[in-house]
């Protein structure tokens, strides 16, 4: 079976090796390392996949979020609502641009922000909301978008963990996560659901004017070479990464399905073992979103999380804590943040979550080993 890993990028690569290698070699042969034709081709394919929006590839997911905020022309002092339980990047860019992050609590069951929590954070200075589709499932976007519209707020979806997930609105129409808000952002970090072999990211919008502005900002604020109309940055997706992503995009739905099946198996077995949730809580799936399980995350009860993690590690089973501290407890955010309400659920999540190995190459054997060791721990 080999060593169990949180993600198996090698196993995944071996299945598409010929195509990936050819794509990389092609870039080298043409020496079109920066902004080669493959970058544009990949962006077009990704746009089709996302249901037809403007796509600006960029250097990483954090840049994507930063460029999104820059494109919306927010001013220092403007407030941006962000969940307290997320990866730091979602809030970091707000602080970086001199804006004020306003943290809101997440829902204990789904790990995502809800419109009710967002409402409590609204102030006259609120300009934008960054809903994060954490762990691979969409936030309940219908009510969030309606609220944003009512109060004239921009919505920037942090879709770094949920690319490929689909949300169904109450009228039945469906949309890919990352295409519902004003702007959507994603990351192609290697372990993400659509990951390259280095850093990468992309920005989505359906607004043509905004897309132009995003494109310009990612490219030194220039439309015409050496003519800079605004302060921008240098954020590009390498041609080699685009070539790899163009191959992997074709498999993205199949990858999402493999992750979903692995998650379902975990849940079925773990629930059978602990039907009354005495030991842990398995992930909850929203009825109006598909789940692409970027992470399979349990909440461990009775303060046993760290003990269980250590036990599994002794048995050669990795697990990860995404994320050990809620943002309000991070040193960097204390001086700049406004917290609108109690952030207890975010804290509870941070102190109890444990993510199990999940990836596109999971086998029942691997999963049984993980599951049996969890059972063994509770014996
Ligand atoms: C990975 C991630 C990012 C940042 O992406 P990078 O490519 O690593 O910069 C942002 N938000 C979330 C939720 C992420 O998981």
Coordinates of C-alpha atoms and ligand atoms in Angstrom, one line a residue:
X1 CA 0.0 0.0 0.0
X2 CA 2.9 2.4 0.7
X3 CA 2.9 5.3 3.0
X4 CA -0.4 7.0 3.5
X5 CA -0.5 10.6 2.5
X6 CA -2.9 13.5 2.9
X7 CA -2.8 13.9 -0.9
X8 CA -1.3 11.6 -3.5
X9 CA -0.1 14.0 -6.2
X10 CA 2.4 11.4 -7.6
X11 CA -0.3 8.7 -8.1
X12 CA -2.5 11.3 -9.8
X13 CA 0.4 12.5 -12.1
X14 CA 1.3 8.9 -13.2
X15 CA -2.2 8.5 -14.7
X16 CA -1.8 11.6 -16.9
X17 CA 1.9 11.6 -17.2
X18 CA 2.2 11.4 -21.0
X19 CA -0.2 14.3 -21.6
X20 CA 1.3 16.4 -18.9
X21 CA 4.9 15.7 -20.0
X22 CA 4.0 16.6 -23.6
X23 CA 2.4 19.8 -22.5
X24 CA 5.5 20.9 -20.5
X25 CA 7.8 19.9 -23.3
X26 CA 5.8 21.9 -25.8
X27 CA 6.2 25.0 -23.7
X28 CA 10.0 24.4 -23.5
X29 CA 10.3 23.7 -27.2
X30 CA 8.6 27.0 -28.0
X31 CA 10.3 28.9 -25.1
X32 CA 7.0 30.8 -24.6
X33 CA 7.5 30.7 -20.8
X34 CA 5.6 33.8 -20.0
X35 CA 2.1 34.5 -21.4
X36 CA 2.6 31.7 -24.0
X37 CA -0.5 30.8 -26.1
X38 CA -1.3 27.9 -23.7
X39 CA -2.2 30.5 -20.9
X40 CA -4.9 31.9 -23.1
X41 CA -6.1 28.5 -24.2
X42 CA -6.3 27.3 -20.6
X43 CA -8.2 30.5 -19.6
X44 CA -10.7 29.9 -22.4
X45 CA -11.2 26.2 -21.4
X46 CA -11.6 27.3 -17.8
X47 CA -14.1 29.9 -18.8
X48 CA -16.2 27.3 -20.6
X49 CA -16.0 25.0 -17.6
X50 CA -17.2 27.7 -15.3
X51 CA -20.2 28.4 -17.5
X52 CA -18.8 31.3 -19.5
X53 CA -17.2 34.1 -17.4
X54 CA -14.1 36.2 -17.9
X55 CA -11.0 34.5 -16.6
X56 CA -7.8 36.3 -15.6
X57 CA -5.1 33.8 -14.7
X58 CA -2.6 35.1 -12.0
X59 CA 0.3 34.0 -9.9
X60 CA -1.6 32.5 -6.9
X61 CA -4.9 32.5 -5.0
X62 CA -3.8 35.2 -2.6
X63 CA -2.9 37.5 -5.5
X64 CA -6.3 36.7 -7.0
X65 CA -8.0 38.0 -3.8
X66 CA -5.8 41.0 -3.6
X67 CA -6.3 42.0 -7.3
X68 CA -10.1 41.5 -6.8
X69 CA -10.1 44.0 -3.9
X70 CA -7.9 46.4 -5.9
X71 CA -10.2 46.3 -8.9
X72 CA -13.2 47.3 -6.8
X73 CA -11.4 50.5 -5.7
X74 CA -12.0 50.2 -2.0
X75 CA -10.5 52.9 0.2
X76 CA -8.6 52.6 3.5
X77 CA -11.2 52.4 6.3
X78 CA -13.7 50.5 4.1
X79 CA -14.9 47.4 5.8
X80 CA -14.8 43.9 4.3
X81 CA -16.7 41.1 6.0
X82 CA -14.8 37.8 6.2
X83 CA -15.3 34.6 8.1
X84 CA -13.2 34.1 11.3
X85 CA -12.6 30.5 10.4
X86 CA -10.7 30.3 7.1
X87 CA -7.2 30.2 5.6
X88 CA -5.4 33.4 6.4
X89 CA -5.2 34.6 2.8
X90 CA -8.9 35.5 2.7
X91 CA -8.4 38.2 5.4
X92 CA -4.8 39.0 4.9
X93 CA -5.3 40.8 1.6
X94 CA -7.9 43.0 3.3
X95 CA -5.3 44.1 5.9
X96 CA -2.6 44.5 3.3
X97 CA -4.7 47.0 1.4
X98 CA -5.4 49.1 4.5
X99 CA -9.0 48.0 4.6
X100 CA -10.7 46.7 7.8
X101 CA -11.5 43.1 8.1
X102 CA -14.7 42.5 10.0
X103 CA -14.9 39.0 11.2
X104 CA -18.0 37.0 11.4
X105 CA -18.7 33.6 12.8
X106 CA -19.2 30.5 10.7
X107 CA -21.9 27.9 11.0
X108 CA -20.8 25.1 13.2
X109 CA -22.2 22.4 10.9
X110 CA -21.0 23.6 7.5
X111 CA -18.0 25.7 8.4
X112 CA -19.3 28.4 6.2
X113 CA -20.6 31.9 6.8
X114 CA -24.4 32.4 6.8
X115 CA -26.4 35.5 5.9
X116 CA -27.6 35.7 9.5
X117 CA -24.0 36.2 10.8
X118 CA -23.2 38.6 7.9
X119 CA -26.2 40.8 8.8
X120 CA -24.8 41.3 12.3
X121 CA -21.6 42.7 10.9
X122 CA -23.1 45.4 8.6
X123 CA -22.1 49.0 9.2
X124 CA -22.2 52.2 7.1
X125 CA -18.6 51.4 6.2
X126 CA -19.2 47.9 4.9
X127 CA -18.3 47.7 1.2
X128 CA -17.8 44.0 0.5
X129 CA -18.2 40.4 1.7
X130 CA -15.8 37.6 1.1
X131 CA -17.7 34.3 1.5
X132 CA -15.3 31.4 1.6
X133 CA -16.5 28.0 0.2
X134 CA -14.5 26.2 2.8
X135 CA -13.5 22.5 2.4
X136 CA -15.3 22.2 -1.0
X137 CA -18.9 23.2 -0.4
X138 CA -20.7 26.3 -1.4
X139 CA -21.9 28.9 1.1
X140 CA -25.6 29.3 1.0
X141 CA -25.2 32.0 -1.7
X142 CA -28.9 32.8 -2.5
X143 CA -29.6 34.7 0.7
X144 CA -26.0 36.2 0.8
X145 CA -26.3 37.6 -2.7
X146 CA -29.8 39.0 -1.9
X147 CA -28.5 40.7 1.2
X148 CA -25.5 42.1 -0.7
X149 CA -27.7 43.5 -3.4
X150 CA -30.0 45.2 -0.9
X151 CA -27.1 46.9 0.7
X152 CA -25.0 47.6 -2.3
X153 CA -22.1 45.4 -1.3
X154 CA -19.6 43.6 -3.5
X155 CA -19.2 39.9 -3.1
X156 CA -15.9 38.3 -3.7
X157 CA -16.1 34.5 -3.5
X158 CA -13.0 32.8 -2.2
X159 CA -13.3 29.6 -4.2
X160 CA -9.8 28.3 -3.6
X161 CA -11.2 25.1 -2.1
X162 CA -14.3 24.5 -4.0
X163 CA -13.6 24.7 -7.7
X164 CA -16.0 22.4 -9.5
X165 CA -18.8 22.7 -6.9
X166 CA -22.2 23.7 -7.9
X167 CA -24.9 25.7 -6.1
X168 CA -28.6 25.5 -6.8
X169 CA -30.6 28.6 -6.2
X170 CA -34.2 28.5 -4.8
X171 CA -35.6 29.0 -8.4
X172 CA -33.7 25.9 -9.5
X173 CA -31.0 27.4 -11.5
X174 CA -27.5 26.2 -10.9
X175 CA -24.1 28.0 -10.9
X176 CA -20.5 27.0 -10.3
X177 CA -19.0 28.4 -7.2
X178 CA -16.8 31.4 -8.1
X179 CA -19.2 32.7 -10.7
X180 CA -22.1 33.9 -8.5
X181 CA -20.6 37.0 -6.8
X182 CA -19.1 40.2 -8.3
X183 CA -15.7 38.4 -8.5
X184 CA -14.6 34.9 -7.8
X185 CA -11.0 33.8 -6.9
X186 CA -9.3 30.5 -7.0
X187 CA -5.9 29.0 -6.3
X188 CA -4.0 26.3 -8.3
X189 CA -1.7 25.4 -5.4
X190 CA -0.6 21.8 -6.0
X191 CA -2.9 20.2 -3.3
X192 CA -6.0 22.2 -4.4
X193 CA -8.7 20.3 -6.3
X194 CA -7.4 21.8 -9.5
X195 CA -3.7 22.1 -8.7
X196 CA -0.6 22.8 -10.8
X197 CA 3.0 21.9 -10.1
X198 CA 3.9 25.2 -8.5
X199 CA 1.9 28.3 -7.8
X200 CA -1.1 29.6 -9.7
X201 CA -4.5 31.3 -9.4
X202 CA -7.3 32.8 -11.4
X203 CA -10.0 35.5 -11.1
X204 CA -13.5 35.2 -12.5
X205 CA -16.1 37.7 -13.3
X206 CA -19.1 38.1 -15.6
X207 CA -18.7 41.9 -15.8
X208 CA -16.7 42.8 -18.9
X209 CA -15.6 46.2 -17.6
X210 CA -14.4 44.7 -14.4
X211 CA -12.7 41.9 -16.2
X212 CA -10.7 44.5 -18.1
X213 CA -9.7 46.3 -15.0
X214 CA -8.7 43.0 -13.3
X215 CA -6.6 42.1 -16.3
X216 CA -5.0 45.5 -16.3
X217 CA -4.2 45.5 -12.5
X218 CA -2.6 42.0 -12.7
X219 CA -0.4 43.4 -15.5
X220 CA 1.3 46.4 -13.9
X221 CA -1.8 48.6 -14.3
X222 CA -1.2 48.8 -18.1
X223 CA -3.5 48.4 -21.0
X224 CA -0.8 49.4 -23.5
X225 CA 2.7 48.2 -22.8
X226 CA 4.7 50.8 -20.8
X227 CA 1.7 53.0 -20.3
X228 CA 0.4 52.6 -16.7
X229 CA -2.9 54.0 -15.9
X230 CA -3.3 52.7 -12.4
X231 CA -1.0 51.1 -9.8
X232 CA -1.1 47.4 -10.4
X233 CA 1.1 44.4 -9.7
X234 CA 2.8 41.7 -11.5
X235 CA 0.8 38.5 -11.2
X236 CA 1.0 35.9 -14.0
X237 CA 0.4 32.2 -14.4
X238 CA 3.4 30.5 -16.0
X239 CA 3.0 28.8 -19.3
X240 CA 4.2 25.5 -17.9
X241 CA 1.6 25.7 -15.1
X242 CA -1.1 26.5 -17.6
X243 CA -0.1 23.5 -19.7
X244 CA -0.4 21.2 -16.7
X245 CA -3.7 22.8 -15.7
X246 CA -5.1 22.5 -19.2
X247 CA -4.6 18.7 -18.9
X248 CA -6.0 18.4 -15.4
X249 CA -9.0 20.6 -16.1
X250 CA -10.4 17.8 -18.3
X251 CA -10.3 15.5 -15.2
X252 CA -11.6 17.9 -12.7
X253 CA -15.2 16.5 -12.5
X254 CA -13.9 13.0 -12.3
X255 CA -11.5 14.1 -9.5
X256 CA -14.4 15.7 -7.6
X257 CA -16.4 12.5 -7.9
X258 CA -13.5 10.4 -6.6
X259 CA -13.2 12.8 -3.6
X260 CA -17.0 12.7 -3.0
X261 CA -17.0 8.9 -3.1
X262 CA -14.2 8.6 -0.7
X263 CA -15.9 11.1 1.6
X264 CA -19.2 9.1 1.5
X265 CA -17.4 6.0 2.4
X266 CA -15.7 7.7 5.4
X267 CA -19.0 9.1 6.5
X268 CA -20.9 5.8 6.2
X269 CA -18.3 3.8 8.1
X270 CA -17.7 6.4 10.8
X271 CA -21.4 7.0 11.4
X272 CA -22.0 3.3 11.7
X273 CA -19.3 3.3 14.4
X274 CA -20.5 6.4 16.2
X275 CA -24.2 6.9 15.3
X276 CA -24.9 9.1 18.3
X277 CA -22.0 11.4 17.7
X278 CA -20.4 10.7 21.0
X279 CA -16.9 10.9 19.7
X280 CA -17.0 13.0 16.6
X281 CA -19.2 14.8 14.0
X282 CA -18.9 13.9 10.3
X283 CA -19.2 16.7 7.7
X284 CA -22.7 18.0 6.9
X285 CA -23.7 18.4 3.3
X286 CA -26.0 21.2 2.3
X287 CA -28.9 20.2 0.1
X288 CA -28.3 23.1 -2.3
X289 CA -24.6 22.6 -3.0
X290 CA -22.6 19.7 -4.3
X291 CA -19.5 19.0 -2.3
X292 CA -16.1 18.4 -3.9
X293 CA -14.4 17.6 -0.6
X294 CA -11.2 19.6 -0.8
X295 CA -10.9 18.4 2.8
X296 CA -12.7 15.7 4.8
X297 CA -13.0 17.3 8.2
X298 CA -14.3 15.8 11.4
X299 CA -15.1 17.7 14.6
X300 CA -13.6 15.7 17.4
X301 CA -15.6 15.9 20.7
X302 CA -14.4 15.8 24.3
X303 CA -11.2 17.6 23.7
X304 CA -9.7 14.5 22.2
X305 CA -8.5 16.0 18.9
X306 CA -4.8 16.3 19.7
X307 CA -4.7 12.9 21.3
X308 CA -6.4 11.3 18.3
X309 CA -4.1 13.0 15.9
X310 CA -1.0 11.9 17.8
X311 CA -2.4 8.3 18.0
X312 CA -3.0 8.2 14.3
X313 CA 0.5 9.6 13.6
X314 CA 2.0 6.8 15.6
X315 CA 0.2 4.3 13.4
X316 CA 1.6 6.0 10.3
X317 CA -1.7 7.9 9.4
X318 CA -1.4 11.6 8.7
X319 CA -4.1 14.0 9.6
X320 CA -4.1 17.8 9.6
X321 CA -5.6 20.7 11.5
X322 CA -7.1 23.2 9.1
X323 CA -7.0 25.7 10.9
X324 CA -5.8 25.6 14.5
X325 CA -6.6 29.2 15.3
X326 CA -9.6 31.3 14.4
X327 CA -8.5 34.6 12.8
X328 CA -9.5 36.7 15.9
X329 CA -6.8 34.9 17.8
X330 CA -4.1 35.6 15.3
X331 CA -1.6 38.2 16.4
X332 CA -1.5 40.0 13.1
X333 CA -5.2 40.6 13.0
X334 CA -5.8 41.8 16.6
X335 CA -4.9 45.5 15.9
X336 CA -6.8 45.9 12.6
X337 CA -9.9 43.8 13.1
X338 CA -13.5 44.6 14.0
X339 CA -15.4 41.7 15.4
X340 CA -19.1 42.2 15.0
X341 CA -20.4 39.5 17.2
X342 CA -19.4 36.4 19.2
X343 CA -17.0 34.2 17.2
X344 CA -17.5 31.2 19.4
X345 CA -18.4 28.7 16.7
X346 CA -15.3 29.6 14.7
X347 CA -13.3 29.0 17.9
X348 CA -15.0 25.7 18.5
X349 CA -14.2 24.6 15.0
X350 CA -10.6 25.6 15.2
X351 CA -10.2 23.7 18.5
X352 CA -11.9 20.5 17.3
X353 CA -11.3 20.0 13.6
X354 CA -9.3 17.2 12.2
X355 CA -9.0 16.6 8.5
X356 CA -8.3 13.0 7.3
X357 CA -6.4 12.0 4.1
X358 CA -8.5 12.5 1.0
X359 CA -7.5 12.7 -2.6
X360 CA -8.2 11.4 -6.0
X361 CA -6.3 8.2 -5.6
X362 CA -7.9 6.9 -2.4
X363 CA -8.6 3.2 -2.2
X364 CA -10.9 1.4 0.2
X365 CA -7.8 -0.3 1.7
X366 CA -6.3 3.1 2.7
X367 CA -9.7 4.3 4.0
X368 CA -10.3 1.1 6.0
X369 CA -6.9 1.5 7.6
X370 CA -7.7 5.1 8.6
X371 CA -11.1 4.1 9.9
X372 CA -10.0 1.1 11.8
X373 CA -7.3 3.1 13.6
X374 CA -9.9 5.7 14.6
X375 CA -12.1 2.9 16.0
X376 CA -9.1 1.4 17.7
X377 CA -8.4 4.7 19.4
X378 CA -11.8 4.8 20.9
X379 CA -11.8 1.2 22.2
Ligands
LIG1 C1 -5.2 28.1 -0.7 C2 -6.1 29.2 -0.3 C3 -5.9 30.5 -0.6 C4 -4.6 31.1 -1.2 O1 -4.2 30.4 -2.3 P1 -2.6 30.5 -2.7 O2 -2.5 30.0 -4.1 O3 -1.9 29.6 -1.7 O4 -2.1 31.9 -2.5 C5 -6.9 31.4 -0.3 N1 -8.0 31.1 0.3 C6 -8.3 29.8 0.7 C7 -9.5 29.5 1.4 C8 -7.3 28.8 0.4 O5 -7.6 27.5 0.8

